[in-house]
PDB file of N, CA and C in Angstrom:
ATOM      1  N   MET B  20       0.793  -1.167   0.000  1.00 46.00           N
ATOM      2  CA  MET B  20       0.000   0.000   0.000  1.00 46.00           C
ATOM      3  C   MET B  20       0.853   1.255   0.000  1.00 46.00           C
ATOM      4  N   SER B  21       1.990   1.126   0.561  1.00 49.00           N
ATOM      5  CA  SER B  21       2.850   2.293   0.613  1.00 49.00           C
ATOM      6  C   SER B  21       3.289   2.678  -0.781  1.00 49.00           C
ATOM      7  N   ARG B  22       3.424   1.705  -1.656  1.00 51.00           N
ATOM      8  CA  ARG B  22       3.774   2.034  -3.030  1.00 51.00           C
ATOM      9  C   ARG B  22       2.643   2.809  -3.702  1.00 51.00           C
ATOM     10  N   ASN B  23       1.432   2.376  -3.519  1.00 50.00           N
ATOM     11  CA  ASN B  23       0.291   3.064  -4.102  1.00 50.00           C
ATOM     12  C   ASN B  23       0.146   4.462  -3.529  1.00 50.00           C
ATOM     13  N   GLU B  24       0.378   4.600  -2.244  1.00 49.00           N
ATOM     14  CA  GLU B  24       0.269   5.910  -1.614  1.00 49.00           C
ATOM     15  C   GLU B  24       1.336   6.844  -2.151  1.00 49.00           C
ATOM     16  N   SER B  25       2.547   6.359  -2.330  1.00 50.00           N
ATOM     17  CA  SER B  25       3.610   7.230  -2.818  1.00 50.00           C
ATOM     18  C   SER B  25       3.426   7.531  -4.299  1.00 50.00           C
ATOM     19  N   ALA B  26       2.828   6.613  -5.043  1.00 49.00           N
ATOM     20  CA  ALA B  26       2.607   6.828  -6.464  1.00 49.00           C
ATOM     21  C   ALA B  26       1.474   7.820  -6.682  1.00 49.00           C
ATOM     22  N   ALA B  27       0.478   7.797  -5.854  1.00 51.00           N
ATOM     23  CA  ALA B  27      -0.669   8.687  -6.005  1.00 51.00           C
ATOM     24  C   ALA B  27      -0.273  10.143  -5.815  1.00 51.00           C
ATOM     25  N   PRO B  28       0.501  10.494  -4.782  1.00 53.00           N
ATOM     26  CA  PRO B  28       0.871  11.902  -4.654  1.00 53.00           C
ATOM     27  C   PRO B  28       1.736  12.361  -5.830  1.00 53.00           C
ATOM     28  N   GLY B  29       2.566  11.541  -6.377  1.00 57.00           N
ATOM     29  CA  GLY B  29       3.384  11.919  -7.523  1.00 57.00           C
ATOM     30  C   GLY B  29       2.508  12.183  -8.732  1.00 57.00           C
ATOM     31  N   THR B  30       1.536  11.381  -8.937  1.00 71.00           N
ATOM     32  CA  THR B  30       0.640  11.544 -10.069  1.00 71.00           C
ATOM     33  C   THR B  30      -0.212  12.787  -9.870  1.00 71.00           C
ATOM     34  N   GLY B  31      -0.648  13.042  -8.697  1.00 71.00           N
ATOM     35  CA  GLY B  31      -1.449  14.229  -8.381  1.00 71.00           C
ATOM     36  C   GLY B  31      -0.628  15.503  -8.566  1.00 71.00           C
ATOM     37  N   TRP B  32       0.625  15.432  -8.140  1.00 76.00           N
ATOM     38  CA  TRP B  32       1.512  16.585  -8.281  1.00 76.00           C
ATOM     39  C   TRP B  32       1.716  16.908  -9.755  1.00 76.00           C
ATOM     40  N   THR B  33       1.863  15.894 -10.565  1.00 82.00           N
ATOM     41  CA  THR B  33       2.038  16.102 -12.002  1.00 82.00           C
ATOM     42  C   THR B  33       0.780  16.732 -12.598  1.00 82.00           C
ATOM     43  N   LYS B  34      -0.365  16.264 -12.180  1.00 81.00           N
ATOM     44  CA  LYS B  34      -1.613  16.825 -12.666  1.00 81.00           C
ATOM     45  C   LYS B  34      -1.751  18.296 -12.259  1.00 81.00           C
ATOM     46  N   VAL B  35      -1.413  18.560 -11.010  1.00 79.00           N
ATOM     47  CA  VAL B  35      -1.507  19.944 -10.513  1.00 79.00           C
ATOM     48  C   VAL B  35      -0.577  20.840 -11.313  1.00 79.00           C
ATOM     49  N   MET B  36       0.629  20.372 -11.595  1.00 79.00           N
ATOM     50  CA  MET B  36       1.590  21.160 -12.366  1.00 79.00           C
ATOM     51  C   MET B  36       1.090  21.376 -13.801  1.00 79.00           C
ATOM     52  N   ALA B  37       0.499  20.339 -14.375  1.00 80.00           N
ATOM     53  CA  ALA B  37      -0.018  20.455 -15.740  1.00 80.00           C
ATOM     54  C   ALA B  37      -1.179  21.448 -15.788  1.00 80.00           C
ATOM     55  N   ILE B  38      -2.046  21.379 -14.803  1.00 85.00           N
ATOM     56  CA  ILE B  38      -3.178  22.305 -14.737  1.00 85.00           C
ATOM     57  C   ILE B  38      -2.677  23.730 -14.509  1.00 85.00           C
ATOM     58  N   ALA B  39      -1.717  23.895 -13.621  1.00 81.00           N
ATOM     59  CA  ALA B  39      -1.170  25.228 -13.339  1.00 81.00           C
ATOM     60  C   ALA B  39      -0.502  25.802 -14.589  1.00 81.00           C
ATOM     61  N   ALA B  40       0.214  24.957 -15.295  1.00 81.00           N
ATOM     62  CA  ALA B  40       0.877  25.420 -16.511  1.00 81.00           C
ATOM     63  C   ALA B  40      -0.166  25.808 -17.561  1.00 81.00           C
ATOM     64  N   SER B  41      -1.220  25.018 -17.668  1.00 81.00           N
ATOM     65  CA  SER B  41      -2.289  25.336 -18.617  1.00 81.00           C
ATOM     66  C   SER B  41      -2.969  26.650 -18.255  1.00 81.00           C
ATOM     67  N   ILE B  42      -3.240  26.843 -16.984  1.00 84.00           N
ATOM     68  CA  ILE B  42      -3.870  28.088 -16.530  1.00 84.00           C
ATOM     69  C   ILE B  42      -2.941  29.269 -16.800  1.00 84.00           C
ATOM     70  N   GLY B  43      -1.659  29.081 -16.530  1.00 79.00           N
ATOM     71  CA  GLY B  43      -0.689  30.145 -16.799  1.00 79.00           C
ATOM     72  C   GLY B  43      -0.631  30.481 -18.279  1.00 79.00           C
ATOM     73  N   LEU B  44      -0.637  29.450 -19.124  1.00 75.00           N
ATOM     74  CA  LEU B  44      -0.600  29.662 -20.569  1.00 75.00           C
ATOM     75  C   LEU B  44      -1.865  30.383 -21.037  1.00 75.00           C
ATOM     76  N   ILE B  45      -3.002  29.961 -20.548  1.00 79.00           N
ATOM     77  CA  ILE B  45      -4.268  30.599 -20.921  1.00 79.00           C
ATOM     78  C   ILE B  45      -4.281  32.055 -20.450  1.00 79.00           C
ATOM     79  N   ALA B  46      -3.808  32.291 -19.249  1.00 76.00           N
ATOM     80  CA  ALA B  46      -3.770  33.662 -18.724  1.00 76.00           C
ATOM     81  C   ALA B  46      -2.841  34.527 -19.561  1.00 76.00           C
ATOM     82  N   ALA B  47      -1.716  33.989 -19.955  1.00 75.00           N
ATOM     83  CA  ALA B  47      -0.766  34.745 -20.773  1.00 75.00           C
ATOM     84  C   ALA B  47      -1.371  35.070 -22.133  1.00 75.00           C
ATOM     85  N   LEU B  48      -2.018  34.098 -22.733  1.00 70.00           N
ATOM     86  CA  LEU B  48      -2.644  34.330 -24.033  1.00 70.00           C
ATOM     87  C   LEU B  48      -3.791  35.335 -23.922  1.00 70.00           C
ATOM     88  N   THR B  49      -4.551  35.236 -22.860  1.00 70.00           N
ATOM     89  CA  THR B  49      -5.646  36.164 -22.647  1.00 70.00           C
ATOM     90  C   THR B  49      -5.112  37.580 -22.437  1.00 70.00           C
ATOM     91  N   ALA B  50      -4.036  37.680 -21.693  1.00 69.00           N
ATOM     92  CA  ALA B  50      -3.444  38.996 -21.449  1.00 69.00           C
ATOM     93  C   ALA B  50      -2.948  39.597 -22.756  1.00 69.00           C
ATOM     94  N   CYS B  51      -2.339  38.803 -23.602  1.00 67.00           N
ATOM     95  CA  CYS B  51      -1.872  39.307 -24.897  1.00 67.00           C
ATOM     96  C   CYS B  51      -3.051  39.740 -25.756  1.00 67.00           C
ATOM     97  N   GLY B  52      -4.073  38.930 -25.771  1.00 67.00           N
ATOM     98  CA  GLY B  52      -5.266  39.283 -26.538  1.00 67.00           C
ATOM     99  C   GLY B  52      -5.922  40.526 -25.982  1.00 67.00           C
ATOM    100  N   GLY B  53      -5.944  40.655 -24.674  1.00 67.00           N
ATOM    101  CA  GLY B  53      -6.514  41.833 -24.032  1.00 67.00           C
ATOM    102  C   GLY B  53      -5.723  43.086 -24.367  1.00 67.00           C
ATOM    103  N   GLU B  54      -4.407  42.959 -24.424  1.00 73.00           N
ATOM    104  CA  GLU B  54      -3.567  44.105 -24.765  1.00 73.00           C
ATOM    105  C   GLU B  54      -3.825  44.526 -26.208  1.00 73.00           C
ATOM    106  N   LYS B  55      -3.958  43.540 -27.080  1.00 77.00           N
ATOM    107  CA  LYS B  55      -4.229  43.859 -28.484  1.00 77.00           C
ATOM    108  C   LYS B  55      -5.566  44.575 -28.621  1.00 77.00           C
ATOM    109  N   LYS B  56      -6.560  44.067 -27.918  1.00 77.00           N
ATOM    110  CA  LYS B  56      -7.876  44.695 -27.976  1.00 77.00           C
ATOM    111  C   LYS B  56      -7.819  46.109 -27.423  1.00 77.00           C
ATOM    112  N   ALA B  57      -7.104  46.276 -26.317  1.00 77.00           N
ATOM    113  CA  ALA B  57      -6.994  47.600 -25.722  1.00 77.00           C
ATOM    114  C   ALA B  57      -6.292  48.565 -26.670  1.00 77.00           C
ATOM    115  N   LYS B  58      -5.228  48.091 -27.321  1.00 80.00           N
ATOM    116  CA  LYS B  58      -4.517  48.934 -28.280  1.00 80.00           C
ATOM    117  C   LYS B  58      -5.405  49.279 -29.469  1.00 80.00           C
ATOM    118  N   GLU B  59      -6.164  48.306 -29.957  1.00 83.00           N
ATOM    119  CA  GLU B  59      -7.063  48.551 -31.082  1.00 83.00           C
ATOM    120  C   GLU B  59      -8.128  49.578 -30.705  1.00 83.00           C
ATOM    121  N   GLU B  60      -8.703  49.427 -29.513  1.00 82.00           N
ATOM    122  CA  GLU B  60      -9.726  50.372 -29.061  1.00 82.00           C
ATOM    123  C   GLU B  60      -9.134  51.769 -28.896  1.00 82.00           C
ATOM    124  N   GLN B  61      -7.927  51.833 -28.368  1.00 81.00           N
ATOM    125  CA  GLN B  61      -7.270  53.119 -28.179  1.00 81.00           C
ATOM    126  C   GLN B  61      -7.001  53.783 -29.533  1.00 81.00           C
ATOM    127  N   SER B  62      -6.539  53.017 -30.502  1.00 78.00           N
ATOM    128  CA  SER B  62      -6.278  53.590 -31.825  1.00 78.00           C
ATOM    129  C   SER B  62      -7.577  54.032 -32.494  1.00 78.00           C
ATOM    130  N   LYS B  63      -8.654  53.289 -32.296  1.00 77.00           N
ATOM    131  CA  LYS B  63      -9.947  53.683 -32.851  1.00 77.00           C
ATOM    132  C   LYS B  63     -10.419  54.991 -32.224  1.00 77.00           C
ATOM    133  N   GLN B  64     -10.242  55.126 -30.927  1.00 76.00           N
ATOM    134  CA  GLN B  64     -10.640  56.360 -30.248  1.00 76.00           C
ATOM    135  C   GLN B  64      -9.830  57.540 -30.760  1.00 76.00           C
ATOM    136  N   GLN B  65      -8.551  57.336 -30.977  1.00 73.00           N
ATOM    137  CA  GLN B  65      -7.710  58.410 -31.488  1.00 73.00           C
ATOM    138  C   GLN B  65      -8.144  58.790 -32.893  1.00 73.00           C
ATOM    139  N   GLN B  66      -8.495  57.812 -33.695  1.00 68.00           N
ATOM    140  CA  GLN B  66      -8.925  58.093 -35.057  1.00 68.00           C
ATOM    141  C   GLN B  66     -10.225  58.875 -35.072  1.00 68.00           C
ATOM    142  N   THR B  67     -11.139  58.543 -34.157  1.00 69.00           N
ATOM    143  CA  THR B  67     -12.404  59.265 -34.124  1.00 69.00           C
ATOM    144  C   THR B  67     -12.216  60.658 -33.552  1.00 69.00           C
ATOM    145  N   GLN B  68     -11.280  60.834 -32.642  1.00 72.00           N
ATOM    146  CA  GLN B  68     -11.042  62.145 -32.059  1.00 72.00           C
ATOM    147  C   GLN B  68     -10.314  63.056 -33.041  1.00 72.00           C
ATOM    148  N   GLN B  69      -9.343  62.538 -33.754  1.00 75.00           N
ATOM    149  CA  GLN B  69      -8.562  63.331 -34.690  1.00 75.00           C
ATOM    150  C   GLN B  69      -9.009  62.981 -36.112  1.00 75.00           C
ATOM    151  N   PRO B  70      -9.554  63.981 -36.828  1.00 74.00           N
ATOM    152  CA  PRO B  70      -9.962  63.675 -38.192  1.00 74.00           C
ATOM    153  C   PRO B  70      -8.753  63.331 -39.056  1.00 74.00           C
ATOM    154  N   SER B  71      -8.963  62.439 -39.965  1.00 84.00           N
ATOM    155  CA  SER B  71      -7.872  62.002 -40.813  1.00 84.00           C
ATOM    156  C   SER B  71      -7.486  63.108 -41.786  1.00 84.00           C
ATOM    157  N   VAL B  72      -6.358  62.953 -42.416  1.00 88.00           N
ATOM    158  CA  VAL B  72      -5.864  63.933 -43.381  1.00 88.00           C
ATOM    159  C   VAL B  72      -6.857  64.058 -44.539  1.00 88.00           C
ATOM    160  N   ILE B  73      -7.410  62.938 -44.941  1.00 90.00           N
ATOM    161  CA  ILE B  73      -8.383  62.946 -46.037  1.00 90.00           C
ATOM    162  C   ILE B  73      -9.614  63.742 -45.638  1.00 90.00           C
ATOM    163  N   ASP B  74     -10.102  63.521 -44.407  1.00 89.00           N
ATOM    164  CA  ASP B  74     -11.274  64.266 -43.941  1.00 89.00           C
ATOM    165  C   ASP B  74     -10.984  65.763 -43.895  1.00 89.00           C
ATOM    166  N   GLN B  75      -9.797  66.126 -43.448  1.00 91.00           N
ATOM    167  CA  GLN B  75      -9.431  67.537 -43.383  1.00 91.00           C
ATOM    168  C   GLN B  75      -9.397  68.148 -44.778  1.00 91.00           C
ATOM    169  N   GLU B  76      -8.833  67.435 -45.730  1.00 93.00           N
ATOM    170  CA  GLU B  76      -8.761  67.947 -47.100  1.00 93.00           C
ATOM    171  C   GLU B  76     -10.158  68.059 -47.712  1.00 93.00           C
ATOM    172  N   LEU B  77     -11.019  67.086 -47.425  1.00 94.00           N
ATOM    173  CA  LEU B  77     -12.382  67.155 -47.934  1.00 94.00           C
ATOM    174  C   LEU B  77     -13.120  68.362 -47.367  1.00 94.00           C
ATOM    175  N   LYS B  78     -12.903  68.645 -46.090  1.00 93.00           N
ATOM    176  CA  LYS B  78     -13.536  69.811 -45.482  1.00 93.00           C
ATOM    177  C   LYS B  78     -13.033  71.094 -46.135  1.00 93.00           C
ATOM    178  N   LYS B  79     -11.737  71.167 -46.418  1.00 95.00           N
ATOM    179  CA  LYS B  79     -11.176  72.347 -47.083  1.00 95.00           C
ATOM    180  C   LYS B  79     -11.791  72.516 -48.471  1.00 95.00           C
ATOM    181  N   GLN B  80     -11.882  71.409 -49.204  1.00 97.00           N
ATOM    182  CA  GLN B  80     -12.445  71.465 -50.547  1.00 97.00           C
ATOM    183  C   GLN B  80     -13.915  71.897 -50.509  1.00 97.00           C
ATOM    184  N   PHE B  81     -14.658  71.388 -49.544  1.00 97.00           N
ATOM    185  CA  PHE B  81     -16.066  71.748 -49.420  1.00 97.00           C
ATOM    186  C   PHE B  81     -16.214  73.219 -49.069  1.00 97.00           C
ATOM    187  N   GLN B  82     -15.353  73.717 -48.189  1.00 97.00           N
ATOM    188  CA  GLN B  82     -15.383  75.129 -47.817  1.00 97.00           C
ATOM    189  C   GLN B  82     -15.083  75.994 -49.042  1.00 97.00           C
ATOM    190  N   MET B  83     -14.100  75.597 -49.829  1.00 97.00           N
ATOM    191  CA  MET B  83     -13.773  76.337 -51.049  1.00 97.00           C
ATOM    192  C   MET B  83     -14.959  76.332 -52.016  1.00 97.00           C
ATOM    193  N   TYR B  84     -15.632  75.209 -52.121  1.00 97.00           N
ATOM    194  CA  TYR B  84     -16.799  75.094 -52.991  1.00 97.00           C
ATOM    195  C   TYR B  84     -17.898  76.053 -52.532  1.00 97.00           C
ATOM    196  N   LYS B  85     -18.145  76.096 -51.216  1.00 97.00           N
ATOM    197  CA  LYS B  85     -19.169  76.986 -50.689  1.00 97.00           C
ATOM    198  C   LYS B  85     -18.808  78.448 -50.955  1.00 97.00           C
ATOM    199  N   GLU B  86     -17.533  78.794 -50.784  1.00 97.00           N
ATOM    200  CA  GLU B  86     -17.101  80.164 -51.043  1.00 97.00           C
ATOM    201  C   GLU B  86     -17.265  80.513 -52.520  1.00 97.00           C
ATOM    202  N   LEU B  87     -16.950  79.577 -53.388  1.00 97.00           N
ATOM    203  CA  LEU B  87     -17.100  79.802 -54.822  1.00 97.00           C
ATOM    204  C   LEU B  87     -18.570  80.012 -55.186  1.00 97.00           C
ATOM    205  N   GLN B  88     -19.451  79.204 -54.620  1.00 97.00           N
ATOM    206  CA  GLN B  88     -20.880  79.359 -54.871  1.00 97.00           C
ATOM    207  C   GLN B  88     -21.370  80.732 -54.406  1.00 97.00           C
ATOM    208  N   GLN B  89     -20.903  81.153 -53.237  1.00 97.00           N
ATOM    209  CA  GLN B  89     -21.300  82.456 -52.704  1.00 97.00           C
ATOM    210  C   GLN B  89     -20.798  83.577 -53.609  1.00 97.00           C
ATOM    211  N   TYR B  90     -19.571  83.468 -54.080  1.00 97.00           N
ATOM    212  CA  TYR B  90     -19.004  84.475 -54.973  1.00 97.00           C
ATOM    213  C   TYR B  90     -19.809  84.551 -56.272  1.00 97.00           C
ATOM    214  N   GLU B  91     -20.152  83.400 -56.829  1.00 97.00           N
ATOM    215  CA  GLU B  91     -20.932  83.375 -58.062  1.00 97.00           C
ATOM    216  C   GLU B  91     -22.305  84.013 -57.864  1.00 97.00           C
ATOM    217  N   GLN B  92     -22.934  83.766 -56.716  1.00 97.00           N
ATOM    218  CA  GLN B  92     -24.230  84.373 -56.433  1.00 97.00           C
ATOM    219  C   GLN B  92     -24.107  85.892 -56.338  1.00 97.00           C
ATOM    220  N   GLU B  93     -23.050  86.353 -55.676  1.00 97.00           N
ATOM    221  CA  GLU B  93     -22.836  87.797 -55.554  1.00 97.00           C
ATOM    222  C   GLU B  93     -22.618  88.421 -56.931  1.00 97.00           C
ATOM    223  N   GLN B  94     -21.843  87.755 -57.769  1.00 97.00           N
ATOM    224  CA  GLN B  94     -21.596  88.280 -59.116  1.00 97.00           C
ATOM    225  C   GLN B  94     -22.889  88.307 -59.928  1.00 97.00           C
ATOM    226  N   GLN B  95     -23.712  87.302 -59.774  1.00 97.00           N
ATOM    227  CA  GLN B  95     -24.990  87.253 -60.490  1.00 97.00           C
ATOM    228  C   GLN B  95     -25.884  88.404 -60.032  1.00 97.00           C
ATOM    229  N   LYS B  96     -25.924  88.676 -58.737  1.00 97.00           N
ATOM    230  CA  LYS B  96     -26.729  89.785 -58.224  1.00 97.00           C
ATOM    231  C   LYS B  96     -26.226  91.117 -58.769  1.00 97.00           C
ATOM    232  N   LYS B  97     -24.908  91.296 -58.809  1.00 97.00           N
ATOM    233  CA  LYS B  97     -24.342  92.525 -59.348  1.00 97.00           C
ATOM    234  C   LYS B  97     -24.712  92.695 -60.821  1.00 97.00           C
ATOM    235  N   LEU B  98     -24.642  91.608 -61.564  1.00 97.00           N
ATOM    236  CA  LEU B  98     -24.977  91.649 -62.980  1.00 97.00           C
ATOM    237  C   LEU B  98     -26.444  92.022 -63.180  1.00 97.00           C
ATOM    238  N   GLU B  99     -27.328  91.412 -62.408  1.00 97.00           N
ATOM    239  CA  GLU B  99     -28.755  91.722 -62.514  1.00 97.00           C
ATOM    240  C   GLU B  99     -29.017  93.182 -62.162  1.00 97.00           C
ATOM    241  N   LYS B 100     -28.344  93.673 -61.133  1.00 96.00           N
ATOM    242  CA  LYS B 100     -28.514  95.066 -60.728  1.00 96.00           C
ATOM    243  C   LYS B 100     -28.041  96.007 -61.840  1.00 96.00           C
ATOM    244  N   ALA B 101     -26.916  95.686 -62.451  1.00 96.00           N
ATOM    245  CA  ALA B 101     -26.390  96.509 -63.543  1.00 96.00           C
ATOM    246  C   ALA B 101     -27.338  96.492 -64.735  1.00 96.00           C
ATOM    247  N   GLU B 102     -27.924  95.340 -65.026  1.00 96.00           N
ATOM    248  CA  GLU B 102     -28.880  95.244 -66.123  1.00 96.00           C
ATOM    249  C   GLU B 102     -30.117  96.099 -65.849  1.00 96.00           C
ATOM    250  N   LYS B 103     -30.616  96.081 -64.622  1.00 95.00           N
ATOM    251  CA  LYS B 103     -31.778  96.886 -64.261  1.00 95.00           C
ATOM    252  C   LYS B 103     -31.463  98.371 -64.418  1.00 95.00           C
ATOM    253  N   GLU B 104     -30.282  98.775 -63.974  1.00 95.00           N
ATOM    254  CA  GLU B 104     -29.872 100.170 -64.106  1.00 95.00           C
ATOM    255  C   GLU B 104     -29.787 100.565 -65.581  1.00 95.00           C
ATOM    256  N   ALA B 105     -29.254  99.689 -66.405  1.00 94.00           N
ATOM    257  CA  ALA B 105     -29.141  99.968 -67.835  1.00 94.00           C
ATOM    258  C   ALA B 105     -30.526 100.097 -68.461  1.00 94.00           C
ATOM    259  N   GLN B 106     -31.463  99.257 -68.041  1.00 94.00           N
ATOM    260  CA  GLN B 106     -32.829  99.333 -68.564  1.00 94.00           C
ATOM    261  C   GLN B 106     -33.493 100.644 -68.151  1.00 94.00           C
ATOM    262  N   LYS B 107     -33.271 101.059 -66.903  1.00 92.00           N
ATOM    263  CA  LYS B 107     -33.837 102.322 -66.429  1.00 92.00           C
ATOM    264  C   LYS B 107     -33.288 103.487 -67.249  1.00 92.00           C
ATOM    265  N   LYS B 108     -31.983 103.491 -67.454  1.00 92.00           N
ATOM    266  CA  LYS B 108     -31.367 104.565 -68.231  1.00 92.00           C
ATOM    267  C   LYS B 108     -31.892 104.567 -69.667  1.00 92.00           C
ATOM    268  N   GLU B 109     -32.068 103.388 -70.233  1.00 92.00           N
ATOM    269  CA  GLU B 109     -32.577 103.282 -71.601  1.00 92.00           C
ATOM    270  C   GLU B 109     -33.995 103.825 -71.686  1.00 92.00           C
ATOM    271  N   LYS B 110     -34.825 103.485 -70.686  1.00 91.00           N
ATOM    272  CA  LYS B 110     -36.200 103.989 -70.668  1.00 91.00           C
ATOM    273  C   LYS B 110     -36.202 105.509 -70.542  1.00 91.00           C
ATOM    274  N   GLU B 111     -35.367 106.030 -69.656  1.00 90.00           N
ATOM    275  CA  GLU B 111     -35.300 107.479 -69.460  1.00 90.00           C
ATOM    276  C   GLU B 111     -34.830 108.179 -70.734  1.00 90.00           C
ATOM    277  N   SER B 112     -33.819 107.627 -71.366  1.00 89.00           N
ATOM    278  CA  SER B 112     -33.321 108.250 -72.594  1.00 89.00           C
ATOM    279  C   SER B 112     -34.338 108.151 -73.719  1.00 89.00           C
ATOM    280  N   SER B 113     -35.082 107.033 -73.781  1.00 88.00           N
ATOM    281  CA  SER B 113     -36.110 106.911 -74.824  1.00 88.00           C
ATOM    282  C   SER B 113     -37.257 107.880 -74.552  1.00 88.00           C
ATOM    283  N   LYS B 114     -37.609 108.107 -73.282  1.00 85.00           N
ATOM    284  CA  LYS B 114     -38.652 109.077 -72.951  1.00 85.00           C
ATOM    285  C   LYS B 114     -38.209 110.478 -73.349  1.00 85.00           C
ATOM    286  N   LYS B 115     -36.957 110.818 -73.041  1.00 84.00           N
ATOM    287  CA  LYS B 115     -36.438 112.144 -73.369  1.00 84.00           C
ATOM    288  C   LYS B 115     -36.365 112.338 -74.877  1.00 84.00           C
ATOM    289  N   SER B 116     -35.887 111.339 -75.567  1.00 82.00           N
ATOM    290  CA  SER B 116     -35.796 111.460 -77.029  1.00 82.00           C
ATOM    291  C   SER B 116     -37.180 111.501 -77.639  1.00 82.00           C
ATOM    292  N   GLY B 117     -38.141 110.782 -77.062  1.00 77.00           N
ATOM    293  CA  GLY B 117     -39.520 110.814 -77.545  1.00 77.00           C
ATOM    294  C   GLY B 117     -40.136 112.175 -77.313  1.00 77.00           C
ATOM    295  N   GLU B 118     -39.889 112.783 -76.196  1.00 75.00           N
ATOM    296  CA  GLU B 118     -40.410 114.109 -75.894  1.00 75.00           C
ATOM    297  C   GLU B 118     -39.745 115.146 -76.787  1.00 75.00           C
ATOM    298  N   ASN B 119     -38.463 115.012 -76.982  1.00 73.00           N
ATOM    299  CA  ASN B 119     -37.727 115.963 -77.818  1.00 73.00           C
ATOM    300  C   ASN B 119     -38.182 115.889 -79.263  1.00 73.00           C
ATOM    301  N   SER B 120     -38.401 114.698 -79.762  1.00 67.00           N
ATOM    302  CA  SER B 120     -38.811 114.563 -81.158  1.00 67.00           C
ATOM    303  C   SER B 120     -40.222 115.105 -81.353  1.00 67.00           C
ATOM    304  N   LYS B 121     -41.106 114.878 -80.391  1.00 64.00           N
ATOM    305  CA  LYS B 121     -42.470 115.398 -80.500  1.00 64.00           C
ATOM    306  C   LYS B 121     -42.451 116.921 -80.406  1.00 64.00           C
ATOM    307  N   GLY B 122     -41.742 117.436 -79.450  1.00 57.00           N
ATOM    308  CA  GLY B 122     -41.690 118.886 -79.249  1.00 57.00           C
ATOM    309  C   GLY B 122     -40.971 119.586 -80.391  1.00 57.00           C
ATOM    310  N   SER B 123     -39.873 119.047 -80.822  1.00 54.00           N
ATOM    311  CA  SER B 123     -39.123 119.695 -81.890  1.00 54.00           C
ATOM    312  C   SER B 123     -39.813 119.484 -83.233  1.00 54.00           C
ATOM    313  N   GLY B 124     -40.470 118.371 -83.419  1.00 52.00           N
ATOM    314  CA  GLY B 124     -41.168 118.104 -84.678  1.00 52.00           C
ATOM    315  C   GLY B 124     -42.324 119.066 -84.849  1.00 52.00           C
ATOM    316  N   GLY B 125     -43.043 119.336 -83.788  1.00 51.00           N
ATOM    317  CA  GLY B 125     -44.160 120.270 -83.849  1.00 51.00           C
ATOM    318  C   GLY B 125     -43.650 121.687 -84.037  1.00 51.00           C
ATOM    319  N   GLY B 126     -42.538 122.003 -83.439  1.00 50.00           N
ATOM    320  CA  GLY B 126     -41.973 123.348 -83.538  1.00 50.00           C
ATOM    321  C   GLY B 126     -41.444 123.596 -84.939  1.00 50.00           C
ATOM    322  N   GLU B 127     -40.834 122.618 -85.503  1.00 50.00           N
ATOM    323  CA  GLU B 127     -40.278 122.785 -86.851  1.00 50.00           C
ATOM    324  C   GLU B 127     -41.408 122.985 -87.845  1.00 50.00           C
ATOM    325  N   GLY B 128     -42.483 122.287 -87.657  1.00 50.00           N
ATOM    326  CA  GLY B 128     -43.626 122.443 -88.541  1.00 50.00           C
ATOM    327  C   GLY B 128     -44.194 123.840 -88.460  1.00 50.00           C
ATOM    328  N   ASP B 129     -44.200 124.404 -87.258  1.00 50.00           N
ATOM    329  CA  ASP B 129     -44.733 125.736 -87.068  1.00 50.00           C
ATOM    330  C   ASP B 129     -43.804 126.770 -87.685  1.00 50.00           C
ATOM    331  N   GLU B 130     -42.509 126.534 -87.573  1.00 49.00           N
ATOM    332  CA  GLU B 130     -41.566 127.491 -88.118  1.00 49.00           C
ATOM    333  C   GLU B 130     -41.660 127.534 -89.631  1.00 49.00           C
ATOM    334  N   ASN B 131     -41.860 126.425 -90.276  1.00 51.00           N
ATOM    335  CA  ASN B 131     -41.924 126.363 -91.728  1.00 51.00           C
ATOM    336  C   ASN B 131     -43.177 127.019 -92.255  1.00 51.00           C
ATOM    337  N   GLU B 132     -44.219 127.090 -91.517  1.00 44.00           N
ATOM    338  CA  GLU B 132     -45.469 127.635 -91.985  1.00 44.00           C
ATOM    339  C   GLU B 132     -45.438 129.068 -91.981  1.00 44.00           C
TER     340      GLU B 132
END
């Protein structure tokens, strides 16, 4: 019986060591995986906090587009205003020339008679 008793603790010790080694290996692998996940999450947070170079360039391009649209609208308004002024001047000059031709035409007729 003493042989069986001495053999049993040796076998148990081996099992305990194998289990401890397995737990240690699993813990080490889990820790590595956890570190990778933490690093990935940290990099994702940094990416969301800091806009990428592409996003910054797109924002610049969009801002330039908006400024260009605004400039074109202002130029269109100026052009329309200038056209209205030209039409007003044309109407005024046509009224004056119409009045002058009527007045001078009647006067010339009277002078000839």
